[in-house]
CSV table of C-alpha atoms and ligand atoms in Angstrom, one decimal:
chain,number,residue,atom,x,y,z
A,11,MET,CA,46.9,17.9,21.5
A,12,LYS,CA,47.0,15.8,18.3
A,13,PHE,CA,46.2,12.5,16.8
A,14,ARG,CA,49.1,10.3,15.7
A,15,ASP,CA,50.3,11.0,12.1
A,16,ASP,CA,49.1,7.6,10.9
A,17,PHE,CA,45.7,7.8,12.5
A,18,VAL,CA,43.1,5.8,10.6
A,19,TRP,CA,40.1,7.9,9.6
A,20,GLY,CA,37.3,5.8,8.3
A,21,ALA,CA,33.6,5.0,8.1
A,22,ALA,CA,31.7,1.8,8.8
A,23,THR,CA,28.8,-0.2,7.5
A,24,SER,CA,27.6,-3.8,7.8
A,25,SER,CA,26.4,-6.3,5.2
A,26,TYR,CA,22.7,-6.8,5.9
A,27,GLN,CA,22.2,-3.1,6.7
A,28,ILE,CA,23.3,-1.9,3.2
A,29,GLU,CA,23.8,-4.7,0.7
A,30,GLY,CA,20.2,-5.6,-0.4
A,31,ALA,CA,20.2,-8.5,-2.9
A,32,GLN,CA,19.3,-10.9,-0.1
A,33,TYR,CA,17.8,-13.3,-2.6
A,34,GLU,CA,20.5,-13.0,-5.2
A,35,GLY,CA,23.9,-14.3,-6.1
A,36,GLY,CA,23.6,-17.7,-4.6
A,37,LYS,CA,23.3,-16.3,-1.1
A,38,GLY,CA,21.8,-18.5,1.7
A,39,LEU,CA,19.3,-17.2,4.3
A,40,HIS,CA,20.2,-15.9,7.7
A,41,LEU,CA,18.4,-15.1,10.9
A,42,TRP,CA,17.5,-11.6,9.9
A,43,ASP,CA,16.2,-12.6,6.4
A,44,GLU,CA,13.9,-15.0,8.1
A,45,TYR,CA,12.7,-13.2,11.3
A,46,VAL,CA,12.3,-9.8,9.8
A,47,LYS,CA,9.2,-11.3,8.3
A,48,GLU,CA,7.5,-11.5,11.7
A,49,LYS,CA,4.9,-8.8,11.7
A,50,GLY,CA,5.1,-6.0,14.3
A,51,LYS,CA,8.8,-6.5,15.2
A,52,VAL,CA,10.5,-4.0,12.8
A,53,PHE,CA,9.4,-0.4,12.3
A,54,GLU,CA,6.7,-0.4,9.7
A,55,ASN,CA,7.5,-4.0,9.0
A,56,GLN,CA,10.4,-3.0,6.9
A,57,ARG,CA,13.0,-5.4,5.6
A,58,GLY,CA,16.6,-5.3,4.4
A,59,ASP,CA,15.8,-7.0,1.1
A,60,VAL,CA,16.9,-4.0,-1.0
A,61,SER,CA,18.2,-1.5,1.6
A,62,CYS,CA,20.9,0.7,-0.1
A,63,ASP,CA,21.4,-1.9,-2.9
A,64,HIS,CA,25.1,-1.6,-2.3
A,65,TYR,CA,25.5,-5.1,-3.8
A,66,HIS,CA,24.8,-3.5,-7.2
A,67,LEU,CA,26.0,0.1,-6.4
A,68,PHE,CA,29.2,-0.6,-4.6
A,69,ARG,CA,31.4,1.0,-7.2
A,70,GLU,CA,29.4,4.3,-6.9
A,71,ASP,CA,29.8,3.9,-3.1
A,72,VAL,CA,33.5,3.5,-3.2
A,73,LYS,CA,33.7,6.5,-5.5
A,74,LEU,CA,31.9,8.5,-2.8
A,75,MET,CA,34.3,7.2,-0.1
A,76,LYS,CA,37.1,8.5,-2.3
A,77,GLU,CA,35.5,11.9,-2.7
A,78,LEU,CA,35.1,12.1,1.0
A,79,GLY,CA,38.8,11.4,1.6
A,80,LEU,CA,38.2,8.2,3.7
A,81,LYS,CA,41.4,6.4,4.4
A,82,ALA,CA,39.7,3.3,5.6
A,83,TYR,CA,36.4,1.5,5.2
A,84,ARG,CA,35.1,-1.0,7.8
A,85,PHE,CA,32.6,-3.4,6.2
A,86,SER,CA,31.3,-6.8,7.1
A,87,VAL,CA,30.9,-10.0,5.1
A,88,ASP,CA,27.7,-11.9,5.1
A,89,TRP,CA,28.5,-15.4,6.1
A,90,THR,CA,25.6,-16.8,4.0
A,91,ARG,CA,26.9,-15.1,0.8
A,92,ILE,CA,30.2,-17.0,1.3
A,93,MET,CA,28.7,-20.2,2.7
A,94,PRO,CA,25.0,-20.4,2.1
A,95,GLU,CA,24.6,-23.2,4.6
A,96,GLY,CA,27.1,-21.8,7.1
A,97,LYS,CA,29.5,-24.7,6.4
A,98,GLY,CA,30.7,-26.8,3.6
A,99,MET,CA,30.0,-25.4,0.1
A,100,VAL,CA,31.5,-22.1,-0.8
A,101,ASN,CA,29.5,-19.8,-3.1
A,102,GLU,CA,31.8,-18.4,-5.7
A,103,GLU,CA,29.4,-15.6,-6.7
A,104,GLY,CA,29.5,-14.3,-3.1
A,105,VAL,CA,33.3,-14.5,-3.1
A,106,ALA,CA,33.4,-12.6,-6.4
A,107,PHE,CA,31.2,-9.8,-5.0
A,108,TYR,CA,33.6,-9.2,-2.0
A,109,ASN,CA,36.6,-9.6,-4.3
A,110,ALA,CA,35.3,-6.9,-6.5
A,111,LEU,CA,34.5,-4.6,-3.6
A,112,ILE,CA,38.0,-5.1,-2.1
A,113,ASP,CA,39.7,-4.5,-5.5
A,114,GLU,CA,37.8,-1.3,-5.9
A,115,LEU,CA,38.8,-0.2,-2.4
A,116,VAL,CA,42.4,-1.0,-3.0
A,117,ALA,CA,42.4,0.7,-6.4
A,118,ASN,CA,41.2,3.8,-4.6
A,119,ASP,CA,43.7,3.7,-1.8
A,120,ILE,CA,41.1,2.9,0.8
A,121,GLU,CA,42.3,0.4,3.4
A,122,PRO,CA,39.7,-2.4,4.0
A,123,TYR,CA,38.9,-3.4,7.5
A,124,LEU,CA,36.8,-6.6,7.3
A,125,THR,CA,34.4,-7.8,10.0
A,126,LEU,CA,33.6,-11.4,9.8
A,127,PHE,CA,30.3,-11.4,11.7
A,128,HIS,CA,27.9,-8.5,12.0
A,129,TRP,CA,24.9,-10.7,12.8
A,130,GLU,CA,24.0,-12.8,9.7
A,131,LEU,CA,23.7,-16.1,11.5
A,132,PRO,CA,23.1,-18.7,8.8
A,133,MET,CA,19.6,-20.2,9.1
A,134,GLU,CA,21.0,-23.7,8.5
A,135,LEU,CA,23.1,-23.3,11.6
A,136,TYR,CA,20.4,-21.7,13.6
A,137,LYS,CA,18.2,-24.7,12.9
A,138,ARG,CA,20.9,-26.7,14.6
A,139,GLY,CA,20.8,-24.6,17.7
A,140,GLY,CA,23.0,-21.7,16.5
A,141,TRP,CA,25.1,-20.2,19.3
A,142,MET,CA,23.8,-22.9,21.7
A,143,ASN,CA,25.5,-25.6,19.6
A,144,PRO,CA,29.0,-26.5,20.8
A,145,LYS,CA,30.0,-27.0,17.1
A,146,MET,CA,29.5,-23.3,16.4
A,147,PRO,CA,33.2,-22.4,17.1
A,148,GLU,CA,34.2,-25.0,14.5
A,149,TRP,CA,31.7,-23.8,11.9
A,150,PHE,CA,32.9,-20.2,12.4
A,151,ALA,CA,36.4,-21.4,12.1
A,152,GLN,CA,35.7,-23.0,8.7
A,153,TYR,CA,34.2,-19.7,7.6
A,154,ALA,CA,37.2,-17.7,8.9
A,155,ALA,CA,39.6,-20.0,7.0
A,156,VAL,CA,37.7,-19.3,3.8
A,157,ILE,CA,37.8,-15.6,4.4
A,158,ALA,CA,41.5,-15.6,5.0
A,159,ASP,CA,42.2,-17.9,2.0
A,160,ARG,CA,40.2,-15.7,-0.4
A,161,PHE,CA,40.7,-12.1,0.9
A,162,SER,CA,43.8,-11.8,3.0
A,163,ASP,CA,46.1,-11.2,0.1
A,164,ARG,CA,44.6,-7.7,-0.1
A,165,VAL,CA,42.9,-7.3,3.3
A,166,LYS,CA,45.3,-7.0,6.2
A,167,ASN,CA,42.9,-5.9,9.0
A,168,PHE,CA,40.1,-8.0,10.4
A,169,PHE,CA,37.6,-7.9,13.2
A,170,THR,CA,36.1,-11.2,14.2
A,171,VAL,CA,32.7,-10.4,15.7
A,172,ASN,CA,30.7,-7.2,16.1
A,173,GLU,CA,28.9,-6.5,19.3
A,174,PRO,CA,28.4,-9.9,20.9
A,175,GLN,CA,26.4,-8.0,23.5
A,176,CYS,CA,23.7,-7.5,20.8
A,177,PHE,CA,23.7,-10.7,18.8
A,178,VAL,CA,23.4,-12.6,22.1
A,179,GLY,CA,21.8,-10.1,24.5
A,180,LEU,CA,19.4,-8.1,22.3
A,181,SER,CA,18.5,-11.1,20.2
A,182,PHE,CA,18.2,-13.8,22.8
A,183,SER,CA,17.8,-12.1,26.2
A,184,GLU,CA,15.9,-8.9,25.6
A,185,GLY,CA,14.1,-10.2,22.5
A,186,VAL,CA,14.3,-6.8,20.7
A,187,HIS,CA,16.4,-8.2,17.7
A,188,ALA,CA,15.8,-11.2,15.5
A,189,PRO,CA,14.8,-13.9,16.4
A,190,TRP,CA,13.0,-11.9,19.2
A,191,LEU,CA,13.6,-14.4,22.0
A,192,GLN,CA,13.8,-13.9,25.7
A,193,LEU,CA,15.7,-17.0,27.0
A,194,PRO,CA,16.9,-17.7,30.5
A,195,ASP,CA,20.4,-16.5,31.5
A,196,ARG,CA,21.7,-20.1,31.6
A,197,GLU,CA,21.1,-20.4,27.8
A,198,THR,CA,22.4,-17.0,26.8
A,199,ILE,CA,25.5,-17.4,29.0
A,200,LEU,CA,26.2,-20.6,27.2
A,201,MET,CA,25.8,-18.8,23.9
A,202,SER,CA,28.3,-16.2,25.0
A,203,HIS,CA,30.8,-18.9,25.9
A,204,ASN,CA,30.4,-20.5,22.5
A,205,ALA,CA,30.6,-17.1,20.7
A,206,LEU,CA,33.8,-16.3,22.6
A,207,LYS,CA,35.3,-19.6,21.6
A,208,ALA,CA,34.2,-18.9,18.0
A,209,HIS,CA,36.1,-15.6,18.2
A,210,GLY,CA,39.2,-17.5,19.4
A,211,ARG,CA,39.0,-20.1,16.6
A,212,ALA,CA,38.5,-17.4,14.0
A,213,VAL,CA,41.7,-15.6,15.2
A,214,GLN,CA,43.6,-18.9,14.8
A,215,GLU,CA,42.2,-19.7,11.4
A,216,LEU,CA,42.7,-16.2,10.1
A,217,ARG,CA,46.4,-16.4,11.0
A,218,ALA,CA,46.8,-19.9,9.8
A,219,HIS,CA,45.4,-19.1,6.4
A,220,ALA,CA,46.8,-15.6,6.1
A,221,LYS,CA,48.7,-14.5,3.0
A,222,GLN,CA,50.5,-11.7,4.9
A,223,PRO,CA,50.9,-10.8,8.5
A,224,LEU,CA,47.5,-9.7,9.7
A,225,VAL,CA,46.1,-7.2,12.2
A,226,VAL,CA,43.3,-9.0,14.0
A,227,GLY,CA,40.9,-7.5,16.5
A,228,TYR,CA,37.5,-7.8,18.2
A,229,ALA,CA,34.6,-5.2,18.1
A,230,PRO,CA,32.4,-5.3,21.2
A,231,THR,CA,30.3,-2.4,22.5
A,232,SER,CA,29.0,-0.9,25.7
A,233,GLY,CA,27.7,2.3,27.2
A,234,ILE,CA,30.4,4.0,29.1
A,235,ALA,CA,30.3,4.8,32.9
A,236,LEU,CA,31.1,8.5,33.2
A,237,PRO,CA,32.5,9.9,36.4
A,238,ALA,CA,30.1,12.6,37.7
A,239,THR,CA,33.1,14.8,38.7
A,240,ASP,CA,36.9,14.6,38.4
A,241,LYS,CA,37.2,13.5,42.0
A,242,PRO,CA,39.3,10.3,42.2
A,243,GLU,CA,36.5,8.5,44.1
A,244,ASP,CA,34.0,9.2,41.3
A,245,ILE,CA,36.5,8.1,38.6
A,246,GLU,CA,37.0,4.9,40.6
A,247,ALA,CA,33.3,4.4,40.9
A,248,ALA,CA,32.8,4.8,37.2
A,249,ARG,CA,35.6,2.3,36.5
A,250,GLN,CA,34.0,-0.2,38.8
A,251,ALA,CA,30.6,0.3,37.3
A,252,TYR,CA,32.0,0.0,33.8
A,253,PHE,CA,33.7,-3.4,34.4
A,254,GLY,CA,31.2,-4.7,37.1
A,255,ILE,CA,27.9,-6.5,36.9
A,256,PRO,CA,25.4,-4.1,35.2
A,257,GLN,CA,23.1,-2.4,37.6
A,258,GLU,CA,20.5,-2.0,34.8
A,259,GLY,CA,19.6,-4.2,31.9
A,260,THR,CA,20.6,-7.8,31.3
A,261,TRP,CA,23.8,-9.5,32.2
A,262,ALA,CA,25.0,-9.1,28.6
A,263,TRP,CA,25.8,-5.5,29.2
A,264,ASN,CA,28.8,-6.5,31.2
A,265,THR,CA,32.0,-5.2,29.6
A,266,ALA,CA,34.4,-7.4,31.6
A,267,TRP,CA,32.5,-10.6,30.8
A,268,TRP,CA,33.0,-10.1,27.1
A,269,SER,CA,36.5,-8.6,27.2
A,270,ASP,CA,38.5,-10.0,30.2
A,271,PRO,CA,38.4,-13.5,28.8
A,272,VAL,CA,39.6,-12.3,25.3
A,273,ILE,CA,42.5,-10.4,26.8
A,274,PHE,CA,43.3,-12.1,30.1
A,275,GLY,CA,42.0,-15.6,29.5
A,276,LYS,CA,39.7,-15.3,32.6
A,277,TYR,CA,36.1,-14.5,33.2
A,278,PRO,CA,35.6,-11.8,35.9
A,279,GLU,CA,35.5,-13.5,39.3
A,280,GLU,CA,32.5,-11.4,40.5
A,281,PHE,CA,30.5,-12.7,37.6
A,282,LEU,CA,31.5,-16.3,38.1
A,283,VAL,CA,30.2,-16.1,41.7
A,284,HIS,CA,27.1,-14.2,40.9
A,285,PHE,CA,26.0,-16.4,38.0
A,286,GLU,CA,27.4,-19.6,39.4
A,287,LYS,CA,24.2,-21.7,38.9
A,288,ASP,CA,23.9,-20.5,35.3
A,289,LEU,CA,27.4,-21.2,34.1
A,290,PRO,CA,28.2,-23.8,31.4
A,291,LYS,CA,31.2,-26.1,31.8
A,292,ILE,CA,34.3,-23.9,31.3
A,293,THR,CA,37.7,-25.6,30.8
A,294,ASP,CA,41.2,-24.2,30.8
A,295,ASP,CA,41.5,-25.1,27.1
A,296,ASP,CA,38.4,-23.0,26.5
A,297,MET,CA,40.0,-20.0,28.2
A,298,LYS,CA,43.3,-20.5,26.3
A,299,LEU,CA,41.3,-20.6,23.0
A,300,ILE,CA,39.3,-17.5,23.9
A,301,SER,CA,42.4,-15.6,24.7
A,302,GLU,CA,44.2,-16.3,21.5
A,303,PRO,CA,46.3,-13.1,21.2
A,304,ILE,CA,44.8,-10.3,19.2
A,305,ASP,CA,46.6,-7.2,17.9
A,306,ILE,CA,44.0,-4.4,18.3
A,307,TYR,CA,41.0,-3.8,20.5
A,308,GLY,CA,37.9,-2.3,18.7
A,309,GLN,CA,35.0,-0.8,20.6
A,310,ASN,CA,31.8,0.7,19.3
A,311,ILE,CA,30.9,3.7,21.5
A,312,TYR,CA,27.8,5.8,21.3
A,313,LEU,CA,26.9,7.0,24.8
A,314,GLY,CA,27.6,7.0,28.5
A,315,TYR,CA,25.8,7.2,31.8
A,316,PRO,CA,26.8,9.3,34.9
A,317,VAL,CA,28.1,7.5,38.0
A,318,CYS,CA,29.4,8.7,41.3
A,319,MET,CA,30.7,7.0,44.4
A,320,GLY,CA,27.8,6.3,46.7
A,321,GLU,CA,27.8,6.8,50.4
A,322,ASP,CA,28.0,3.0,50.9
A,323,GLY,CA,31.3,3.0,48.9
A,324,LYS,CA,29.7,1.5,45.9
A,325,PRO,CA,29.1,3.0,42.4
A,326,GLU,CA,25.8,4.8,42.2
A,327,LEU,CA,24.0,5.5,38.9
A,328,LEU,CA,22.8,9.1,38.6
A,329,SER,CA,19.8,10.4,36.7
A,330,ARG,CA,20.4,12.6,33.7
A,331,ASN,CA,19.7,16.3,33.7
A,332,THR,CA,16.2,17.2,32.8
A,333,GLY,CA,16.0,18.0,29.1
A,334,TYR,CA,19.3,16.5,28.3
A,335,ALA,CA,20.5,16.5,24.7
A,336,LYS,CA,19.6,13.4,22.8
A,337,SER,CA,19.5,11.9,19.3
A,338,ALA,CA,16.7,10.8,17.0
A,339,SER,CA,17.1,7.4,18.6
A,340,ASN,CA,16.7,9.0,22.0
A,341,TRP,CA,20.3,8.2,23.0
A,342,PRO,CA,21.9,10.8,25.2
A,343,MET,CA,24.6,13.0,23.8
A,344,THR,CA,27.6,12.3,26.1
A,345,PRO,CA,30.8,13.2,24.3
A,346,GLU,CA,33.0,12.4,27.3
A,347,ALA,CA,32.2,8.7,26.5
A,348,LEU,CA,35.0,9.0,23.9
A,349,TYR,CA,37.4,10.1,26.6
A,350,TRP,CA,36.5,7.8,29.4
A,351,GLY,CA,35.7,4.7,27.3
A,352,PRO,CA,39.0,4.4,25.5
A,353,LYS,CA,40.9,5.5,28.7
A,354,PHE,CA,39.3,2.8,30.9
A,355,LEU,CA,39.7,0.2,28.2
A,356,TYR,CA,43.3,1.0,27.6
A,357,ASP,CA,44.2,1.2,31.3
A,358,ARG,CA,42.8,-2.3,31.8
A,359,TYR,CA,43.6,-4.1,28.5
A,360,LYS,CA,46.7,-2.2,27.3
A,361,LYS,CA,45.9,-2.9,23.6
A,362,PRO,CA,45.9,-0.4,20.8
A,363,ILE,CA,42.4,0.9,20.5
A,364,PHE,CA,40.2,1.5,17.5
A,365,ILE,CA,36.8,3.2,17.8
A,366,THR,CA,35.1,0.8,15.4
A,367,GLU,CA,31.8,2.8,15.4
A,368,ASN,CA,30.5,6.1,16.7
A,369,GLY,CA,27.8,8.3,15.2
A,370,LEU,CA,24.4,10.0,15.6
A,371,ALA,CA,20.8,9.2,14.4
A,372,CYS,CA,19.2,12.5,13.2
A,373,HIS,CA,16.0,13.4,11.5
A,374,ASP,CA,17.6,14.2,8.1
A,375,TRP,CA,15.8,15.2,5.0
A,376,ILE,CA,16.6,16.9,1.7
A,377,HIS,CA,16.2,20.7,2.1
A,378,LEU,CA,14.7,23.1,-0.4
A,379,ASP,CA,18.2,23.8,-1.8
A,380,GLY,CA,18.6,20.1,-2.6
A,381,LYS,CA,21.2,19.6,0.1
A,382,VAL,CA,21.1,17.7,3.4
A,383,HIS,CA,22.0,20.0,6.3
A,384,ASP,CA,22.8,18.1,9.5
A,385,PRO,CA,24.4,20.6,11.9
A,386,SER,CA,23.6,18.4,14.9
A,387,ARG,CA,25.7,15.6,13.5
A,388,ILE,CA,28.6,17.9,12.9
A,389,ASP,CA,28.3,19.3,16.4
A,390,PHE,CA,28.0,15.8,17.9
A,391,THR,CA,31.0,14.5,16.0
A,392,ALA,CA,33.1,17.5,16.8
A,393,ARG,CA,32.4,17.1,20.5
A,394,TYR,CA,33.0,13.3,20.5
A,395,LEU,CA,36.2,13.6,18.5
A,396,GLY,CA,37.4,16.4,20.8
A,397,ALA,CA,37.1,14.0,23.7
A,398,LEU,CA,38.8,11.3,21.7
A,399,LYS,CA,41.7,13.6,20.9
A,400,ARG,CA,42.1,14.2,24.7
A,401,ALA,CA,42.1,10.4,25.3
A,402,ALA,CA,44.7,10.0,22.5
A,403,GLN,CA,47.2,11.9,24.7
A,404,GLU,CA,46.8,9.3,27.4
A,405,ALA,CA,46.1,6.0,25.6
A,406,ASP,CA,47.2,4.3,22.4
A,407,ILE,CA,44.3,5.2,20.0
A,408,ARG,CA,44.8,4.2,16.4
A,409,GLY,CA,41.7,5.0,14.5
A,410,TYR,CA,38.0,6.1,14.3
A,411,PHE,CA,35.2,4.8,12.1
A,412,ALA,CA,32.2,7.0,11.8
A,413,TRP,CA,28.9,5.1,11.9
A,414,SER,CA,27.8,5.1,9.2
A,415,LEU,CA,29.0,5.8,5.7
A,416,MET,CA,25.4,6.0,4.6
A,417,ASP,CA,21.9,5.8,5.9
A,418,ASN,CA,20.8,2.1,6.2
A,419,PHE,CA,18.6,-0.5,7.7
A,420,GLU,CA,18.8,0.1,11.5
A,421,TRP,CA,17.6,-3.3,12.6
A,422,ALA,CA,14.4,-3.1,14.6
A,423,GLU,CA,14.1,0.6,13.8
A,424,GLY,CA,14.0,-0.2,10.0
A,425,PHE,CA,14.7,2.8,7.9
A,426,GLY,CA,13.3,5.1,10.6
A,427,GLN,CA,16.7,6.1,11.9
A,428,ARG,CA,19.4,7.7,9.7
A,429,TYR,CA,23.0,7.5,10.8
A,430,GLY,CA,24.7,8.2,7.5
A,431,LEU,CA,27.3,10.8,6.5
A,432,VAL,CA,25.6,10.2,3.1
A,433,PHE,CA,21.9,10.5,2.7
A,434,VAL,CA,20.2,7.7,0.9
A,435,ASP,CA,16.8,8.1,-0.9
A,436,PHE,CA,15.6,4.5,-0.5
A,437,LYS,CA,13.1,4.9,-3.4
A,438,THR,CA,15.6,6.1,-6.1
A,439,GLN,CA,18.8,5.0,-4.5
A,440,LYS,CA,20.2,8.4,-4.9
A,441,ARG,CA,23.1,9.3,-2.6
A,442,ILE,CA,23.6,12.8,-1.3
A,443,PRO,CA,26.6,13.5,1.0
A,444,LYS,CA,25.3,15.5,4.0
A,445,ASP,CA,27.1,18.6,5.3
A,446,SER,CA,28.7,16.4,7.9
A,447,ALA,CA,30.3,14.3,5.2
A,448,TYR,CA,32.1,17.4,3.8
A,449,TRP,CA,33.0,18.5,7.4
A,450,TYR,CA,34.4,15.0,8.1
A,451,ARG,CA,36.5,15.3,4.9
A,452,ASP,CA,38.2,18.3,6.4
A,453,VAL,CA,38.7,16.6,9.7
A,454,ILE,CA,40.5,13.8,7.8
A,455,ARG,CA,42.5,16.3,5.7
A,456,THR,CA,43.8,18.1,8.7
A,457,ASN,CA,44.2,14.9,10.8
A,458,GLY,CA,41.8,16.4,13.3
A,459,GLU,CA,43.7,19.7,13.7
A,460,ASN,CA,40.5,21.6,13.0
A,461,LEU,CA,38.7,20.1,15.9
B,520,NOJ,C1,26.0,-0.7,16.5
B,520,NOJ,C2,25.8,-1.8,15.4
B,520,NOJ,O1,27.0,-2.5,15.2
B,520,NOJ,C3,25.2,-1.2,14.1
B,520,NOJ,O2,24.8,-2.3,13.3
B,520,NOJ,C4,24.1,-0.2,14.4
B,520,NOJ,O3,23.5,0.2,13.2
B,520,NOJ,C5,24.6,0.9,15.2
B,520,NOJ,N1,25.1,0.4,16.5
B,520,NOJ,C6,23.6,2.0,15.6
B,520,NOJ,O4,22.6,1.5,16.4
């Protein structure tokens, strides 16, 4: 078993989670800047105003990436740094920051993978209804055009949006992310339709303004349904559960709803029937736009849930074993998710797959010897990558981005959860590569032969 020779080994971050400098460089305000101020929503009322101060320390961070042997770096651009009001005026200082970051990556032979939207919805657009506004796809298209105009001479690889399940579902259905709202399905389903159209328009504009042939993808997420046994009926049950209407949580955790339209140009029939009374107007032109062809399919994968075929011939969710292994964020450790996830996705969508995020929150600290020992993260990643290696024999898997390059602002969990390969002391901004960072360097060096 092996990974392809040109396998892309990388690490990922996102703008608000690491940049800091939220009130500098001509940047506009976004949803998180504003709603993070609401008391009692984020762990210890923390905010991303400074975070890892990557805006000022990016050169040091790229140097670390080089030392760790990363071949690729997935980062996101903050829409409000480029267009403070979300449309119209372009902020040259913001462009200059990302230009400098990209130049630094290229000079160090690290391939940039740029995500356009990792949740910084400009406040000026939010005030106009945000994702509810039918103009959102056009506003996003304007932004995508600027991104391609300014960066695609050096950046070849793009992801449009990150985890629409979260920026629609967690933010507007479950109310656990800014702006902490619980809206009816009718409204969030409309948002999802507009977000998918925005994705399609971005694909078009990226290509129209590209300075070289681009590789364009999409980066949704999901928990993975895991067959309880290798019996064909359990595998089938897991597949059905994975692409079906979620049995737990809100509608937004439906994989097929977010991905079938992008790849097939159709929403899943089952969903259209089930949510009929909550659907917006959906036209053939919308579906054509949403399915504007992409080159690669990204998926963020962290965990799975066990499923078997029930006696009624329908998928049945099983409870986990008592005392199951879990992370500092209480997420279960389920390495098989990196086998079944890519496999199910590849079987259905037949697109080259990138794991755009995967990683573990641990309770890390600096040990007496001055180092950060994180054996659990090494064990976790070894197991997950082992499963991915197995999947790579059966599906077209092109790359893996560890989440995250460094500890950062974990949304509602503030700085209370550490996902980094590199430890960040948020007081001094000192970076210390954890043991897992050096271990990952060896994985990269051997192209996963050491797994
Ligand atoms: C996925 C999100 O894209 C990222 O922003 C977040 O930090 C990680 N999951 C961990 O929760």
